[in-house]
Tab-separated table of N, CA and C and ligand atoms in Angstrom:
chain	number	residue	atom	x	y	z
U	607	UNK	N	12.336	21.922	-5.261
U	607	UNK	CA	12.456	22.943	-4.223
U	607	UNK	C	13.728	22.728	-3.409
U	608	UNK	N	14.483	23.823	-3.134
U	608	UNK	CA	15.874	23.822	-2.446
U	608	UNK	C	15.809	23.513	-0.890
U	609	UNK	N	16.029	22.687	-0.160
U	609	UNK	CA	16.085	22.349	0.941
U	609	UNK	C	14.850	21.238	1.860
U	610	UNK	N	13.763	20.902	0.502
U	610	UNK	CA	13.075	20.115	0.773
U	610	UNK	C	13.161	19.439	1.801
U	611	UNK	N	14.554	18.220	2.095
U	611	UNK	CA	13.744	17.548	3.237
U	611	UNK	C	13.660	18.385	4.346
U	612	UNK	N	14.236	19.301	4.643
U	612	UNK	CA	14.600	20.035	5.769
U	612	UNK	C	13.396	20.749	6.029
U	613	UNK	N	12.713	21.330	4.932
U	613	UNK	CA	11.500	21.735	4.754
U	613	UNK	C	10.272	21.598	4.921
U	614	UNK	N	10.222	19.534	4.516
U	614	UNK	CA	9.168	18.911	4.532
U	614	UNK	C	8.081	19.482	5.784
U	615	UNK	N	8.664	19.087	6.739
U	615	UNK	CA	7.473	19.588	7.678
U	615	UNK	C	6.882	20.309	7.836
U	616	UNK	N	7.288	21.662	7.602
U	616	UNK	CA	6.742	22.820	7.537
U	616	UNK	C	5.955	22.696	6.594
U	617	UNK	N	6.108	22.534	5.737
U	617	UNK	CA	5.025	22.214	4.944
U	617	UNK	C	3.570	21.215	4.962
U	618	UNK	N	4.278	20.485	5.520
U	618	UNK	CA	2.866	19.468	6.427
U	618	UNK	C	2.765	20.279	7.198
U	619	UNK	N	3.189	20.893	7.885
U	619	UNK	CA	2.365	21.751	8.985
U	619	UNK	C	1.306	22.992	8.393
U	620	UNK	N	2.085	23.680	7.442
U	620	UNK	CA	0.910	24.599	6.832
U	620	UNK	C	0.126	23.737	6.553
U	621	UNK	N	0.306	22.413	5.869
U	621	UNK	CA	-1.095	22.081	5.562
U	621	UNK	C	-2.109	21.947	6.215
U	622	UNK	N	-1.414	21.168	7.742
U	622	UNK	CA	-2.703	20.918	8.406
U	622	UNK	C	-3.573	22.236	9.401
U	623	UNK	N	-2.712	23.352	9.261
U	623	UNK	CA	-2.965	24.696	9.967
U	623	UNK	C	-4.101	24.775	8.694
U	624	UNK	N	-4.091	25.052	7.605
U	624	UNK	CA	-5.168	25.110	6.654
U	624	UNK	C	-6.256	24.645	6.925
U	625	UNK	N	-5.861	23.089	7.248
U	625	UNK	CA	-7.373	21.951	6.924
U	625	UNK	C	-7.723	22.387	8.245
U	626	UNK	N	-7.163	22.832	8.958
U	626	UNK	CA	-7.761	22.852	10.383
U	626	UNK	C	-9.298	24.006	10.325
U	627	UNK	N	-8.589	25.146	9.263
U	627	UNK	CA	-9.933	26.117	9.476
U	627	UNK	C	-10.861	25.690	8.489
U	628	UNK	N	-10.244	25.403	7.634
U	628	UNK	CA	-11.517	24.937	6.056
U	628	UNK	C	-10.584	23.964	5.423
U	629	UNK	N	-11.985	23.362	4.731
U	629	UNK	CA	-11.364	22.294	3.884
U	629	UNK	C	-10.647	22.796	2.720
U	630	UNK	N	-9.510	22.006	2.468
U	630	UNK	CA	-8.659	22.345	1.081
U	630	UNK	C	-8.156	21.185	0.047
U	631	UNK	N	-8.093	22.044	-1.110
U	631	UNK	CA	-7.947	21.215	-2.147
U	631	UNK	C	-6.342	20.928	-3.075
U	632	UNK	N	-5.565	20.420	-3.766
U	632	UNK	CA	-4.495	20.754	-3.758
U	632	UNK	C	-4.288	22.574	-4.754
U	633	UNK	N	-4.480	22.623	-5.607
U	633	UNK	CA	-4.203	23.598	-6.729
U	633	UNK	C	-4.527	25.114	-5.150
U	634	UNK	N	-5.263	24.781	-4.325
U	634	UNK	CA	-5.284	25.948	-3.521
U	634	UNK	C	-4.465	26.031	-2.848
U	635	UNK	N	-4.094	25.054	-2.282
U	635	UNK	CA	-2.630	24.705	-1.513
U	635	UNK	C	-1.244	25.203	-2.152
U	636	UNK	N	-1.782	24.675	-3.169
U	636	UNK	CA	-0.077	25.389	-3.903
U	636	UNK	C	0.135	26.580	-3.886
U	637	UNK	N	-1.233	27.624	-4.178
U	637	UNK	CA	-1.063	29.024	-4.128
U	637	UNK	C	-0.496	29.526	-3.099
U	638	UNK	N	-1.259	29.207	-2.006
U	638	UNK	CA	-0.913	29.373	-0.529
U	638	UNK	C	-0.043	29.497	-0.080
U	639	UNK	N	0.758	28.199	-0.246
U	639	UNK	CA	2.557	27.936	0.110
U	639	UNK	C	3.427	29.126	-0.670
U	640	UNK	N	2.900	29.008	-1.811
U	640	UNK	CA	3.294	29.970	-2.582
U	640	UNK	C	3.271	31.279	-1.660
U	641	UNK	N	2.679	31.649	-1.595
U	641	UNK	CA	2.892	32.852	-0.810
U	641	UNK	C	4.212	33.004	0.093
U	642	UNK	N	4.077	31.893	0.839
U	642	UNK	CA	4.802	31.723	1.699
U	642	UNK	C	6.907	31.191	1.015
U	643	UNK	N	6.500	31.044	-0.075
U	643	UNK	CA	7.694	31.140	-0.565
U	643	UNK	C	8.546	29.417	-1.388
U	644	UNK	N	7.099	29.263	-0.626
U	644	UNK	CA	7.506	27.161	-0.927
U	644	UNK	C	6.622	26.899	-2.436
U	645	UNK	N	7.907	26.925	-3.337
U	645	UNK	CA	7.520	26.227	-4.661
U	645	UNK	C	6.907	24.682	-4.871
U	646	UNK	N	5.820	24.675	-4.987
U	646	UNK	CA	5.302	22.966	-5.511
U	646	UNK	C	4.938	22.832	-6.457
U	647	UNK	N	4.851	21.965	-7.046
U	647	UNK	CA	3.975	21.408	-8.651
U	647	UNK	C	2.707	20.319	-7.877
U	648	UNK	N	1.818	20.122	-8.818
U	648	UNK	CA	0.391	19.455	-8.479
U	648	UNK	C	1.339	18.010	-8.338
U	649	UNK	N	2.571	17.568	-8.605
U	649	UNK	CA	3.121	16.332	-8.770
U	649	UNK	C	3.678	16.008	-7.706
U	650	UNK	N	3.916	17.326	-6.825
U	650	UNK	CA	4.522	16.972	-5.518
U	650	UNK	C	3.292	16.810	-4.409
U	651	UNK	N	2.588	18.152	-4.510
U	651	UNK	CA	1.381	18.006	-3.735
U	651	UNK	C	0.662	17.110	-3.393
U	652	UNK	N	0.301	16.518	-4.622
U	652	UNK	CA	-0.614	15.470	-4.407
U	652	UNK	C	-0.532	14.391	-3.640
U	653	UNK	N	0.539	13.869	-3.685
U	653	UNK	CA	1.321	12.421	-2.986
U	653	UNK	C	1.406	13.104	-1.561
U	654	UNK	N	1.622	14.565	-1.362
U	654	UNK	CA	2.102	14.776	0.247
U	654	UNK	C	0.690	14.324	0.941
U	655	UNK	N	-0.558	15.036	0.112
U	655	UNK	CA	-1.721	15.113	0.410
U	655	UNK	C	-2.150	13.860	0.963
U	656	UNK	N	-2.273	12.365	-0.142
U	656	UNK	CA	-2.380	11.572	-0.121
U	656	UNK	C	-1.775	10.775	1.404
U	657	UNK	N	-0.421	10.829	1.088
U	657	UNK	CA	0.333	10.232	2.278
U	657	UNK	C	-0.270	10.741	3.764
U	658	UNK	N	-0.774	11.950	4.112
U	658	UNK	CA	-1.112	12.763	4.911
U	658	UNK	C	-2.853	12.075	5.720
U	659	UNK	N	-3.166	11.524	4.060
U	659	UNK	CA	-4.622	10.878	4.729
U	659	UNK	C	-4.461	9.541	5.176
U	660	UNK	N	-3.626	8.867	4.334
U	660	UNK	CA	-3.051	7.819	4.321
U	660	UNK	C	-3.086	7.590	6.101
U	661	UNK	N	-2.289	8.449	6.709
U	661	UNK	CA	-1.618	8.253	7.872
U	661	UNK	C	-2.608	9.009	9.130
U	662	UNK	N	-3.501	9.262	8.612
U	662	UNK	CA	-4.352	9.908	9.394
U	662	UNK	C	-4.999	11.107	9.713
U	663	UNK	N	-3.687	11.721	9.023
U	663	UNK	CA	-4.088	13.252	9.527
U	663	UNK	C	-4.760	14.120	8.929
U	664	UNK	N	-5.335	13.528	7.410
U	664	UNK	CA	-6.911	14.051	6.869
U	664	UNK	C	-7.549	13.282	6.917
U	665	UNK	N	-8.693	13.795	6.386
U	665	UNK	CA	-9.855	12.800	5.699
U	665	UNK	C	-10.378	13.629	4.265
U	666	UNK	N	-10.904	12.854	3.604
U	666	UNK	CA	-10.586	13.492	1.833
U	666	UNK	C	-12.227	13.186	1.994
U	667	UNK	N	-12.862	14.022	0.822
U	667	UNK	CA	-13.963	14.011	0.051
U	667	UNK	C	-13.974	14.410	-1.322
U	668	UNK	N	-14.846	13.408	-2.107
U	668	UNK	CA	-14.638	13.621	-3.101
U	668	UNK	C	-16.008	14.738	-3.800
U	669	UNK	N	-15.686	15.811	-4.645
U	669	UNK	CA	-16.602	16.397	-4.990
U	669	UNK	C	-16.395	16.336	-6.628
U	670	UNK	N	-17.857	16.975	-6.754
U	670	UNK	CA	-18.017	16.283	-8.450
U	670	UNK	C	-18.556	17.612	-8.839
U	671	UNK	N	-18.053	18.295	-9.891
U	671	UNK	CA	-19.129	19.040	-10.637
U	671	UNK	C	-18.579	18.905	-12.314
U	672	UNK	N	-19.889	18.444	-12.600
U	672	UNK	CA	-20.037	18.192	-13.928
U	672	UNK	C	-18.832	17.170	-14.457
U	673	UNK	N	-17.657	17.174	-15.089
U	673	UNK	CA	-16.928	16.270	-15.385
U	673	UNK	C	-15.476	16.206	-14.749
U	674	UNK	N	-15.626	17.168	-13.692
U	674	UNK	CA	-14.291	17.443	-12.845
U	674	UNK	C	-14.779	17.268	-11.558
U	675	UNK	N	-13.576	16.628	-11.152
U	675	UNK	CA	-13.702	15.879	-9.635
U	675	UNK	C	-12.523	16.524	-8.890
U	676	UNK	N	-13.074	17.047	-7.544
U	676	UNK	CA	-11.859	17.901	-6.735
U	676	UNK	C	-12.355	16.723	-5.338
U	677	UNK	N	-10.887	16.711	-4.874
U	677	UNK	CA	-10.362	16.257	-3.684
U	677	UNK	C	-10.499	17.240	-2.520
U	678	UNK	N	-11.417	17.402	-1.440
U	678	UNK	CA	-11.421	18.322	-0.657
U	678	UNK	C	-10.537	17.354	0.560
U	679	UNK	N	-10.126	18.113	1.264
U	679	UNK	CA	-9.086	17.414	2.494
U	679	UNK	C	-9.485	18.414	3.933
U	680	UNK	N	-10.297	17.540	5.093
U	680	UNK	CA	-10.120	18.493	6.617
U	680	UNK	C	-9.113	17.649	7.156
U	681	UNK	N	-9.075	18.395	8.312
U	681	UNK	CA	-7.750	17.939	9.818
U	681	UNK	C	-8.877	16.884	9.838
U	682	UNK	N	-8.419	16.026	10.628
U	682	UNK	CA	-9.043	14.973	11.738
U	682	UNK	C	-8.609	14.867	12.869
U	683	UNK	N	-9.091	14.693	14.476
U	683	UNK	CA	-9.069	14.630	15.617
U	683	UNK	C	-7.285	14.283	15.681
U	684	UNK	N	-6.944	13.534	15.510
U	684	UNK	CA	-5.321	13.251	15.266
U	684	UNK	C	-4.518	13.916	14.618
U	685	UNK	N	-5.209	14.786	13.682
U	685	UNK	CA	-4.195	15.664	12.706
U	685	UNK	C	-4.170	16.717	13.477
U	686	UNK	N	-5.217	17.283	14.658
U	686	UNK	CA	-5.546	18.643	15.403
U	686	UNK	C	-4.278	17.985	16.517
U	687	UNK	N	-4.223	16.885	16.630
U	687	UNK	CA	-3.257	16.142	17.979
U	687	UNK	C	-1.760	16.232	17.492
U	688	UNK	N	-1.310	16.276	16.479
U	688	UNK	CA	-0.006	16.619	15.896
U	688	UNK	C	0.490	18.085	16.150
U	689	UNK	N	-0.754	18.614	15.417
U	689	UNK	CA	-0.521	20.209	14.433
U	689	UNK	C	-0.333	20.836	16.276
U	690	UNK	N	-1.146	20.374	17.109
U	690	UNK	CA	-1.132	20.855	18.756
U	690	UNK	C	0.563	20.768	19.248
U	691	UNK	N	0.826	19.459	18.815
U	691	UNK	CA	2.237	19.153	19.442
U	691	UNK	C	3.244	19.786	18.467
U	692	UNK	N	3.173	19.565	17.338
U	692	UNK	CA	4.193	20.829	16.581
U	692	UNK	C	4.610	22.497	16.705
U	693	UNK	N	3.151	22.455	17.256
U	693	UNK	CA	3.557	23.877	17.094
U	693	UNK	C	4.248	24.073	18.686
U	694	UNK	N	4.265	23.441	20.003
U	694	UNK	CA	4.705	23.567	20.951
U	694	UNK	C	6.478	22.993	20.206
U	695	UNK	N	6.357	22.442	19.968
U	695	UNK	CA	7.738	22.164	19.500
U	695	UNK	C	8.251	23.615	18.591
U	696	UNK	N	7.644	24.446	17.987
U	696	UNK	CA	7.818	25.157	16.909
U	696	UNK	C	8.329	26.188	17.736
U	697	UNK	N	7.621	26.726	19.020
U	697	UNK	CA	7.646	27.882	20.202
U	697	UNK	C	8.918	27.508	20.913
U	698	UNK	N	9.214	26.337	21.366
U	698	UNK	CA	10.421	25.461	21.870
U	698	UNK	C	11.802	25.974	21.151
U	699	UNK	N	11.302	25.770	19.764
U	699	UNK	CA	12.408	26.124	18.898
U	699	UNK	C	12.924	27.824	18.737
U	700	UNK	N	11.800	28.222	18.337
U	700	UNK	CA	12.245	29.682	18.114
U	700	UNK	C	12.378	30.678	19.485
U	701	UNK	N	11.609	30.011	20.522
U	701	UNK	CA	11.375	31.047	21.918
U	701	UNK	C	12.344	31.078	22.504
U	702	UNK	N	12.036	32.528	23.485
U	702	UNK	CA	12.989	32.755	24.288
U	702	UNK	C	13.541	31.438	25.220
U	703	UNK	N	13.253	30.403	25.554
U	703	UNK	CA	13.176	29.433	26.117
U	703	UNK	C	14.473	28.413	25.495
U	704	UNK	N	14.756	28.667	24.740
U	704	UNK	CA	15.225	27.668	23.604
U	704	UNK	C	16.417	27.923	24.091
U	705	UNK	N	17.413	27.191	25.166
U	705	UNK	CA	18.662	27.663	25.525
U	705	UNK	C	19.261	26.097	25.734
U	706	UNK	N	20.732	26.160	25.728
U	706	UNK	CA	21.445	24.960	25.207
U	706	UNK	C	21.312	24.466	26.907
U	707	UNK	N	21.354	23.012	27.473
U	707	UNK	CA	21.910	22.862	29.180
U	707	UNK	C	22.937	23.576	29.684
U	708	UNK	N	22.727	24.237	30.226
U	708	UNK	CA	23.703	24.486	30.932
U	708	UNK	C	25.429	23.188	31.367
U	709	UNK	N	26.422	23.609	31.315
U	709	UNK	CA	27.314	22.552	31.534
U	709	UNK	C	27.800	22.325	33.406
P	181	ZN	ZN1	-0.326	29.352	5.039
């Protein structure tokens, strides 16, 4: 994907705007982004996913049906404490507010 690192976050951020309303899995995630214009493969996803619980800001369950096992992923109390402070940063950025100091 073209501009990845620059990107990265936003993309952690959709994610956790997701997990925040329902739990998600990766292959749904990808669609999603997709929409939104951000190309992933299950090879990138997965590791973001991972790293993401890793560090706190999910919690994973594992579900089973029959011989396939899906990874469900919610926010956690700390991931709602980020996704809170990003997006004030996000309003910061794009809002009318967003003006250089004065000299
Ligand atoms: Zn989205």
């Amino acid at each position: 994907m073209e501009h990845r690192d620059l990107l990265g976050g936003f993309i952690r951020l959709h994610i956790l705007h997701h997990a925040a309303q329902h739990e998600i899995f990766g292959m749904w995630m990808i669609e999603e982004l997709a929409r939104h214009g951000y190309k992933l493969s299950p090879g990138t996803i997965y590791p973001i996913l991972h790293g993401m619980e890793k560090r706190g800001y999910l919690s994973v369950r594992v579900e089973r049906d029959g011989r396939t096992e899906r990874k469900l992923y919610a926010i956690t109390p700390y991931g709602r404490q980020g996704l809170e402070l990003a997006r004030l940063r996000v309003q910061e950025l794009v809002g009318k507010r967003h003006k250089a100091a004065e000299a």
